[in-house]
Coordinates of C-alpha atoms in Angstrom, one line a residue:
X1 CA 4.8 -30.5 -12.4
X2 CA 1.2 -31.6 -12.1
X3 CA -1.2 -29.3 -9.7
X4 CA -4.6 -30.5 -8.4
X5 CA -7.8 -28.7 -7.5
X6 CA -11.5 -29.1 -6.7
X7 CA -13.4 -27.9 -9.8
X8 CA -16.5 -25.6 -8.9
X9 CA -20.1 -26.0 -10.2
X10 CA -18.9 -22.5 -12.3
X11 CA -15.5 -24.3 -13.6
X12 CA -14.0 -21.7 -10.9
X13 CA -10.9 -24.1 -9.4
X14 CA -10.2 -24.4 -5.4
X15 CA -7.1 -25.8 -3.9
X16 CA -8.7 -25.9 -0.9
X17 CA -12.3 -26.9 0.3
X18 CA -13.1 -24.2 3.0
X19 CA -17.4 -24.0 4.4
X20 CA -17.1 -20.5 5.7
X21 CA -19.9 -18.6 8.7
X22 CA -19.7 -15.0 7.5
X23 CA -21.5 -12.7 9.6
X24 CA -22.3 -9.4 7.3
X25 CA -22.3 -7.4 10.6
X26 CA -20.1 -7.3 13.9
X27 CA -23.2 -7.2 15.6
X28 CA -23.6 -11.5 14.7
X29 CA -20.3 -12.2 14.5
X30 CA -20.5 -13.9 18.2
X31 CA -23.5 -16.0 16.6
X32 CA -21.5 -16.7 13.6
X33 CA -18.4 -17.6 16.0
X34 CA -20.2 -20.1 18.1
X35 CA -21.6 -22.0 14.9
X36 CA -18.2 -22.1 13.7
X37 CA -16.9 -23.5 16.5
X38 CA -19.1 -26.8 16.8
X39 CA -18.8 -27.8 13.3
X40 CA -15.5 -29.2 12.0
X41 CA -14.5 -28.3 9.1
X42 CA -16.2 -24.1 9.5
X43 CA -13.5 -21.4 8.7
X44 CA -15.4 -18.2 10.6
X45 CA -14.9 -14.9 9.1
X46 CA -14.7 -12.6 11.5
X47 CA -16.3 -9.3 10.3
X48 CA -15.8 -6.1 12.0
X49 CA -18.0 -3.7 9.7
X50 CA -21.3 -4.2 8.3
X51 CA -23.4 -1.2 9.4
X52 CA -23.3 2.5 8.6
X53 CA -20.3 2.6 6.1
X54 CA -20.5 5.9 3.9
X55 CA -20.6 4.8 0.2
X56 CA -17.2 4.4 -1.0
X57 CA -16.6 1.8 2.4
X58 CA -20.3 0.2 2.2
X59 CA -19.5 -1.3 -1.2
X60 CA -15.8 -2.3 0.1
X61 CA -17.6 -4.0 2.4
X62 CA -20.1 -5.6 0.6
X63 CA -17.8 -6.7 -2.4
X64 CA -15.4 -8.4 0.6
X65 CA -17.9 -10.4 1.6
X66 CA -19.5 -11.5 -1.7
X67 CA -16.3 -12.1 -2.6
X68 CA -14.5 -14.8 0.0
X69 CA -18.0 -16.5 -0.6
X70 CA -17.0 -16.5 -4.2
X71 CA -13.8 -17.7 -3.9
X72 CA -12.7 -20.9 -5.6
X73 CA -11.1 -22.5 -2.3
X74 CA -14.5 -22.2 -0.8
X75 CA -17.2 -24.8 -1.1
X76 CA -20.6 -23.2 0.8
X77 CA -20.8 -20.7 3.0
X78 CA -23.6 -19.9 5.6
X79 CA -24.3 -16.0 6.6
X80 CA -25.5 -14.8 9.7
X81 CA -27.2 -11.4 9.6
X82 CA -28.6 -9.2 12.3
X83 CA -31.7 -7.8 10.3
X84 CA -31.1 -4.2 10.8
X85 CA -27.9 -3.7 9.6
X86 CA -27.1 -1.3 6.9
X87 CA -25.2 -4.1 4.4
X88 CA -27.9 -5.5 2.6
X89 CA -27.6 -9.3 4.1
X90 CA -30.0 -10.9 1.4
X91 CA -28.5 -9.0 -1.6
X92 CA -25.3 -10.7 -0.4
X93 CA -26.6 -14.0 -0.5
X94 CA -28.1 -13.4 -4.0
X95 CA -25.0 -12.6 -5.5
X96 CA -22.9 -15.3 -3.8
X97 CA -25.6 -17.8 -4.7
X98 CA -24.5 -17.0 -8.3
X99 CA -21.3 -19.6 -7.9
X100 CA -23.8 -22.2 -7.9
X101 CA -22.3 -23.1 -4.7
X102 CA -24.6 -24.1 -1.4
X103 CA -25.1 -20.7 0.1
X104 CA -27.6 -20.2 3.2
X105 CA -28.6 -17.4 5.1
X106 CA -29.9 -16.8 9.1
X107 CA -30.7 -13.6 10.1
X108 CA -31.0 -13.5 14.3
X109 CA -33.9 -11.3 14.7
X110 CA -35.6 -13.6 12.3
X111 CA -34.9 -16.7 14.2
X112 CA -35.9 -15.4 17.8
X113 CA -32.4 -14.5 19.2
X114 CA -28.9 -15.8 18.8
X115 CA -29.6 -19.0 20.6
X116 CA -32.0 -20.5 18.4
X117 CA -29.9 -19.1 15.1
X118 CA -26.9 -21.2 16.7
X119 CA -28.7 -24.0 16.9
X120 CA -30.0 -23.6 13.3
X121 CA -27.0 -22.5 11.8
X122 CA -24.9 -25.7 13.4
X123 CA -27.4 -28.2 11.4
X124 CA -27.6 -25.9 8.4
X125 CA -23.9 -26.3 8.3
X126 CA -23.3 -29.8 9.4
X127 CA -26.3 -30.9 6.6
X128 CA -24.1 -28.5 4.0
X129 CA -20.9 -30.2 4.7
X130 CA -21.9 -33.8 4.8
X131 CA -24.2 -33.2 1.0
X132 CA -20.9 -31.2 -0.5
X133 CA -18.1 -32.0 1.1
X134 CA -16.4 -34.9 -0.3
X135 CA -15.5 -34.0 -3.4
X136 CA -12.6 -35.1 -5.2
X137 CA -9.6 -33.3 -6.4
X138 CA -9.0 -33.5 -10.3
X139 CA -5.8 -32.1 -12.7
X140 CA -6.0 -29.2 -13.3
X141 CA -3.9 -26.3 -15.6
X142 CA -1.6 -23.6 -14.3
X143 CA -3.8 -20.9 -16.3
X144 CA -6.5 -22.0 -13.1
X145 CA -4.4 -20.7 -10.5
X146 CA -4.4 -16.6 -9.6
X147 CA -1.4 -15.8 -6.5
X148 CA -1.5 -13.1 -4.6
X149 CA 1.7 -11.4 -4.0
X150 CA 2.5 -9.7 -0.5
X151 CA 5.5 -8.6 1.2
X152 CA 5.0 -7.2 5.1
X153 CA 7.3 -6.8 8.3
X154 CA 10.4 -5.8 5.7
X155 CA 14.3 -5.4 6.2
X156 CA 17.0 -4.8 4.1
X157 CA 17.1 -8.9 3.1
X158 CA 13.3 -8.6 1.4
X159 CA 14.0 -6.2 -1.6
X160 CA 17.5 -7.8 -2.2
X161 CA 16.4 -11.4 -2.2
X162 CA 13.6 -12.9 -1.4
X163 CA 11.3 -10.2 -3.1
X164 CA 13.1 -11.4 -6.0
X165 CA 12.6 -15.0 -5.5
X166 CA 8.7 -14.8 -5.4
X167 CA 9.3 -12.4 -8.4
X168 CA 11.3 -15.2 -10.0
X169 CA 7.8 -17.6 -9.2
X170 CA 5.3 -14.4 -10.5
X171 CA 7.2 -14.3 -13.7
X172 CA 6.8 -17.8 -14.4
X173 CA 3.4 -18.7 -12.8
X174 CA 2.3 -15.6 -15.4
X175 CA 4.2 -17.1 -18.3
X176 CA 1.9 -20.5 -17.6
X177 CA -0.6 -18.7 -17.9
X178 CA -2.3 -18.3 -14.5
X179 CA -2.4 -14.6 -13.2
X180 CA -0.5 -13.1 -10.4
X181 CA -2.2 -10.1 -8.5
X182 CA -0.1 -7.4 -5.8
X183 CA -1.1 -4.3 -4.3
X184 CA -0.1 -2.0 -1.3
X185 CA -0.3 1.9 -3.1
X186 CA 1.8 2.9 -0.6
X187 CA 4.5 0.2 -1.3
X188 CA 4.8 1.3 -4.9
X189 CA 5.5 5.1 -4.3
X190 CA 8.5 6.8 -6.0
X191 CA 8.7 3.5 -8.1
X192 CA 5.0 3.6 -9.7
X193 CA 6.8 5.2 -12.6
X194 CA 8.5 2.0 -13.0
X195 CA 5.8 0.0 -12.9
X196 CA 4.0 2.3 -15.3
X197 CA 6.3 1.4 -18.3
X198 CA 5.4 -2.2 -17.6
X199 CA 1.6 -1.3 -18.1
X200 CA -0.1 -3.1 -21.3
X201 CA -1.3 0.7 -22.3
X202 CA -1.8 4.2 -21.6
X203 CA -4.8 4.0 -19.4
X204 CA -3.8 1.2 -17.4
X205 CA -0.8 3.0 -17.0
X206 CA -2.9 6.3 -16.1
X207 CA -5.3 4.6 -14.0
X208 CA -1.7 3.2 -11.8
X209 CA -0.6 6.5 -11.4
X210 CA -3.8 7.8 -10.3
X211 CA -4.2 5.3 -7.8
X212 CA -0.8 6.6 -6.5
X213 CA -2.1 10.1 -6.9
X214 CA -4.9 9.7 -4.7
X215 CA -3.1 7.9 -1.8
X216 CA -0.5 10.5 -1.6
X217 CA -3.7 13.5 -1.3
X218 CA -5.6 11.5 1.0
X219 CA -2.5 11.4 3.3
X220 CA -1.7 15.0 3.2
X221 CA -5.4 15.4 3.9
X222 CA -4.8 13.3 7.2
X223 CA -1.6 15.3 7.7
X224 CA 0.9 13.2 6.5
X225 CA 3.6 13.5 3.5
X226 CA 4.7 10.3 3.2
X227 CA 6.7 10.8 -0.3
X228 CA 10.7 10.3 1.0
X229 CA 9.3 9.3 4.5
X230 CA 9.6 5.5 5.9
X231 CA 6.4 6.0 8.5
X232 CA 7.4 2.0 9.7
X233 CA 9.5 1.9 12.7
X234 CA 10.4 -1.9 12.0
X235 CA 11.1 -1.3 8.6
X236 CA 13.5 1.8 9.9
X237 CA 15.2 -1.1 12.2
X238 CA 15.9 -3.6 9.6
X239 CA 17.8 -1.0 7.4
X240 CA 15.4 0.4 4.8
X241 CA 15.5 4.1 5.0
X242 CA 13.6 5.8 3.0
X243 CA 9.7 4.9 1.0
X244 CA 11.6 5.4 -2.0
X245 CA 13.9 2.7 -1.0
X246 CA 11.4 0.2 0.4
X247 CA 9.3 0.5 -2.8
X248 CA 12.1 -0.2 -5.1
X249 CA 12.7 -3.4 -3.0
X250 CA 9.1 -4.3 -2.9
X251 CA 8.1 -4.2 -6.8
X252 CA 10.9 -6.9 -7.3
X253 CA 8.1 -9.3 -6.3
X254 CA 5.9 -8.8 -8.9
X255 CA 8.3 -9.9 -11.3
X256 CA 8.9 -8.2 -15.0
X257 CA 5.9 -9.2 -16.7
X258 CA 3.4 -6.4 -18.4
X259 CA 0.6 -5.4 -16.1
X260 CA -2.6 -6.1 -17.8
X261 CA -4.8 -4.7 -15.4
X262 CA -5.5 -2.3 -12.7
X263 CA -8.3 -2.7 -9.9
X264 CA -10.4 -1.2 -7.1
X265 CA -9.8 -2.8 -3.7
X266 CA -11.5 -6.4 -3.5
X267 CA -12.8 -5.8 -7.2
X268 CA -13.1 -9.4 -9.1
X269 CA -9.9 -10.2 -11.2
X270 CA -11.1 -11.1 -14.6
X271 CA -8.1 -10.8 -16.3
X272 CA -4.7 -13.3 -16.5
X273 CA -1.1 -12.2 -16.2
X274 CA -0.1 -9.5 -14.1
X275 CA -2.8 -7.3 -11.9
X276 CA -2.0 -4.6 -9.6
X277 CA -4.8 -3.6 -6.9
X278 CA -5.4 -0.6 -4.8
X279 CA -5.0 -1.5 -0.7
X280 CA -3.0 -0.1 1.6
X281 CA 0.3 -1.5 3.4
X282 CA -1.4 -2.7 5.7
X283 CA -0.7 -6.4 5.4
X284 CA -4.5 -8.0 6.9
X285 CA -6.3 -5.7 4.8
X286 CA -4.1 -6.1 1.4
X287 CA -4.2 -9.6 1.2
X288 CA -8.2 -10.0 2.3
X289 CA -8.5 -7.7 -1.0
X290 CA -7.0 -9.7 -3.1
X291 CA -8.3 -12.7 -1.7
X292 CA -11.7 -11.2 -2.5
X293 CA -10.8 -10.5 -5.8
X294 CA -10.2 -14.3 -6.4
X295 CA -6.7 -15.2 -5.1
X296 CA -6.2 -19.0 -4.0
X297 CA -2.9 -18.6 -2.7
X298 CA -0.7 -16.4 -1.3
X299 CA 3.3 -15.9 -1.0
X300 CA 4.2 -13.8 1.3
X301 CA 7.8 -12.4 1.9
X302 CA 8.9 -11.1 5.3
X303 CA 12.7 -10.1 6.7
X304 CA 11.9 -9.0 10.3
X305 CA 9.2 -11.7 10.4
X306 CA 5.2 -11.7 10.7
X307 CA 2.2 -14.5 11.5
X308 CA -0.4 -13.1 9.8
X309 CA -2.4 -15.7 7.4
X310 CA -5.9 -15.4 5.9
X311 CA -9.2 -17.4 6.3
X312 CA -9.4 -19.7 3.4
X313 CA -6.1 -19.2 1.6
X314 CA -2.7 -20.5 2.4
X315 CA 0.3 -18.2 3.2
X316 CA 3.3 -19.0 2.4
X317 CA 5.8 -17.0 4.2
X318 CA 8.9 -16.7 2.5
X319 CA 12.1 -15.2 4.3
X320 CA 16.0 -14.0 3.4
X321 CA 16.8 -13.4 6.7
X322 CA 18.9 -16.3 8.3
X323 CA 18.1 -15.0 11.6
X324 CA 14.3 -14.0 11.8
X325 CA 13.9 -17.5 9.5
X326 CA 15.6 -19.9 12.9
X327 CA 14.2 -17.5 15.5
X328 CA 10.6 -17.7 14.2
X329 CA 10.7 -20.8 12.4
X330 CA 7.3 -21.8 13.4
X331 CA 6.2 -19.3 11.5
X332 CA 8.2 -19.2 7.9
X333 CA 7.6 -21.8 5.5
X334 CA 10.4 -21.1 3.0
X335 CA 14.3 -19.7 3.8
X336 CA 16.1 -17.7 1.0
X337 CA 18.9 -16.9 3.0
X338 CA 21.0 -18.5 1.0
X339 CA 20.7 -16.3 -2.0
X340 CA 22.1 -13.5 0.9
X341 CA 24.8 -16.0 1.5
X342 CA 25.7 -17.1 -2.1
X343 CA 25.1 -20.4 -1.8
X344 CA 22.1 -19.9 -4.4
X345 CA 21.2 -18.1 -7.4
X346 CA 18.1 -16.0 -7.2
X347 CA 16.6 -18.5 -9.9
X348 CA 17.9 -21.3 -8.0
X349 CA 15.8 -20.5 -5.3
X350 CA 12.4 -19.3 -7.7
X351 CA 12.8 -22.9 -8.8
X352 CA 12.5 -24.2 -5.3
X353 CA 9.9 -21.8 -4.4
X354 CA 7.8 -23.0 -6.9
X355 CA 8.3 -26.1 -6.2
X356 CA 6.9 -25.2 -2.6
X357 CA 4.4 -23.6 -4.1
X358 CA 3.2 -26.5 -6.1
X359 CA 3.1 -28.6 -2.6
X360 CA 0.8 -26.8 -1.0
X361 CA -1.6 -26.1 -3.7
X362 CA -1.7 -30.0 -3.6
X363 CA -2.3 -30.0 -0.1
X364 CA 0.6 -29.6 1.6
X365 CA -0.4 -27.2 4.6
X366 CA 1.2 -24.1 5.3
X367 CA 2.1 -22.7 8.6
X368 CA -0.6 -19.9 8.7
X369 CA -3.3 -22.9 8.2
X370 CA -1.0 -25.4 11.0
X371 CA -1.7 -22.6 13.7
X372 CA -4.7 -21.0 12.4
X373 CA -3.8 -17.8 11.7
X374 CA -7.1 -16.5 10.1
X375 CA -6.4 -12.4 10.2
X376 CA -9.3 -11.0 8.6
X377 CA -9.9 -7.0 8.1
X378 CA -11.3 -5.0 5.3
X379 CA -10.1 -1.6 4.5
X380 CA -12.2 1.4 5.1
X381 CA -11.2 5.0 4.6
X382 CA -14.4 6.8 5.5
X383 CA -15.7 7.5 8.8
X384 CA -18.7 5.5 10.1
X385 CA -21.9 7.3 10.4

């Protein structure tokens, strides 16, 4: 199978062509909405954060947004800034600006108010588009492609099948030599020593542990033990009893390949194969991370059935569940019931899967991108000052 992407000014590779309006504080984000919304072909990222973070969350922050600009399936991006926010707007820009890619920059109490940065950003934007948008897609190899791996709204039908399947497609996307990336700490608890064996060495083996380490104080410190506890009331309803359980089900979609790496949340991915990042389970803020990191694509598996999508990468929601798969067909791409069914081999259905896959990084558009689900969030664990 052939696959075809829009080559970068820095060789990065896109399978889509996204202009994105990033405001770098909520306090612009209505600007940044309204300039969005009168030029086709905008994706807005809709920023919640952007002023008084504590350190650990104000470089979260700031590596999130540097890094959707960055992002291969993204062709320019505009930024709206405030001018008093505590994210440093114009450090941003710099650092985005070194894809090479158009990048502009309008900061409101700059301009004279949000009116006349509207009406600046909407011909910024248009003049961006119509100097940059057109290009063509080209071959390109499967060692240009990084997926990100994410499984959310789970039942009983995720870890048995269709956590397999997409770990059927990580296994072989890896062995192509692109690089697969999944995260949720949470997700992995009571089977991170599992996944530790799988680790290249002893410090990427240490540093997964630690990650699972530190999630587990930082919930006690909240007041939670969540080691033998299922804290998810949908995941109690579709049969999964237990976090030991869940996670046993959810590393099945990583595959069986050796991790090579493992990352801070929304830190670049540098390395091919197998990567594991910090995030929570929370599915909005896991997948922006890894979208940040460099992700173009994303295969999502779900039994009791979810809509969330991201801003500039497709979603592909994959699904074992006969019933949630009819009942919210709008929303699920692929249907891997019939591994639960027999009717398929769990390899059977990894080889249509990636055959799905393949589609849409042609062009073929997923149902997150048909309804515009663009869920955006970042996640923060410090309080804001």
């Amino acid at each position: 199978m052939k696959i075809f992407g829009y080559k970068r000014d820095n060789n990065a590779i896109g399978f889509r062509n996204h202009f994105l309006v990033v405001p770098t504080v909520i306090c612009a984000t209505r600007t940044a909405q309204e300039i969005a919304n009168h030029v086709d072909g905008a994706v807005l990222i809709d920023n919640q954060h952007g002023c008084n973070h504590m350190k650990q969350d104000h470089e979260k922050v700031f590596n999130v947004l540097v890094g959707m600009a960055k992002n291969p399936n993204v062709a320019g991006v505009l930024y709206i800034g405030l001018g008093c926010e505590t994210i440093p707007t114009k450090q941003i820009v710099q650092e985005a600006k070194k894809t090479n890619k158009p990048v502009e920059c309008l900061i409101i109490q700059e301009e004279g108010g949000t009116l006349q940065t509207t009406q600046k950003g909407i011909r910024l934007l248009q003049q961006m588009i119509r100097d940059t948008g057109n290009i063509e897609r080209t071959q390109v190899d499967f060692s240009d492609l990084m997926v990100a791996i994410e499984c959310g709204g789970s039942d009983t039908t995720s870890g048995i099948a269709s956590n397999p399947v997409v770990g059927y497609v990580a296994d072989k996307i890896v062995d192509l030599g692109g690089t697969v990336v999944f995260s949720e700490t949470t997700e992995i608890i009571g089977a991170e020593h599992l996944l530790a064996k799988r680790a290249v060495n002893q410090e990427i083996a240490q540093r997964l542990l630690s990650l699972v380490e530190r999630c587990e104080k930082s919930a006690l410190a909240g007041g939670e033990d969540i080691r033998g506890v299922n804290p998810t009331p949908g995941n109690i309803q579709g049969g999964l009893t237990t976090l030991e359980e869940k996670s046993l089900g959810a590393i099945y979609k990583a595959g069986t390949r050796t991790i090579v790496d493992v990352l801070e949340y929304a830190k670049p991915i540098t390395k091919r194969g197998l990567v594991f990042m910090d995030s929570p389970g929370h599915d909005v803020e896991s997948v922006t991370g890894m979208v940040s990191g460099g992700a173009q694509v994303v295969l999502f598996t779900t039994g009791r059935g979810t809509p969330t999508g991201c801003p500039i990468a497709p979603v592909i929601k994959v699904c074992a569940n006969a019933r949630t798969s009819q009942r919210m067909s709008d929303n699920i791409d692929f249907d891997a019931s019939s591994v639960i069914e027999g009717k398929e081999t769990i390899e059977q259905a990894g080889e249509r899967l990636f055959t799905e896959l393949v589609q849409v990084l042609n062009g073929k558009k997923t149902k997150t991108e048909i309804l515009k689900h663009h869920e955006f969030a970042i996640y923060l664990t410090q309080p804001t000052l």
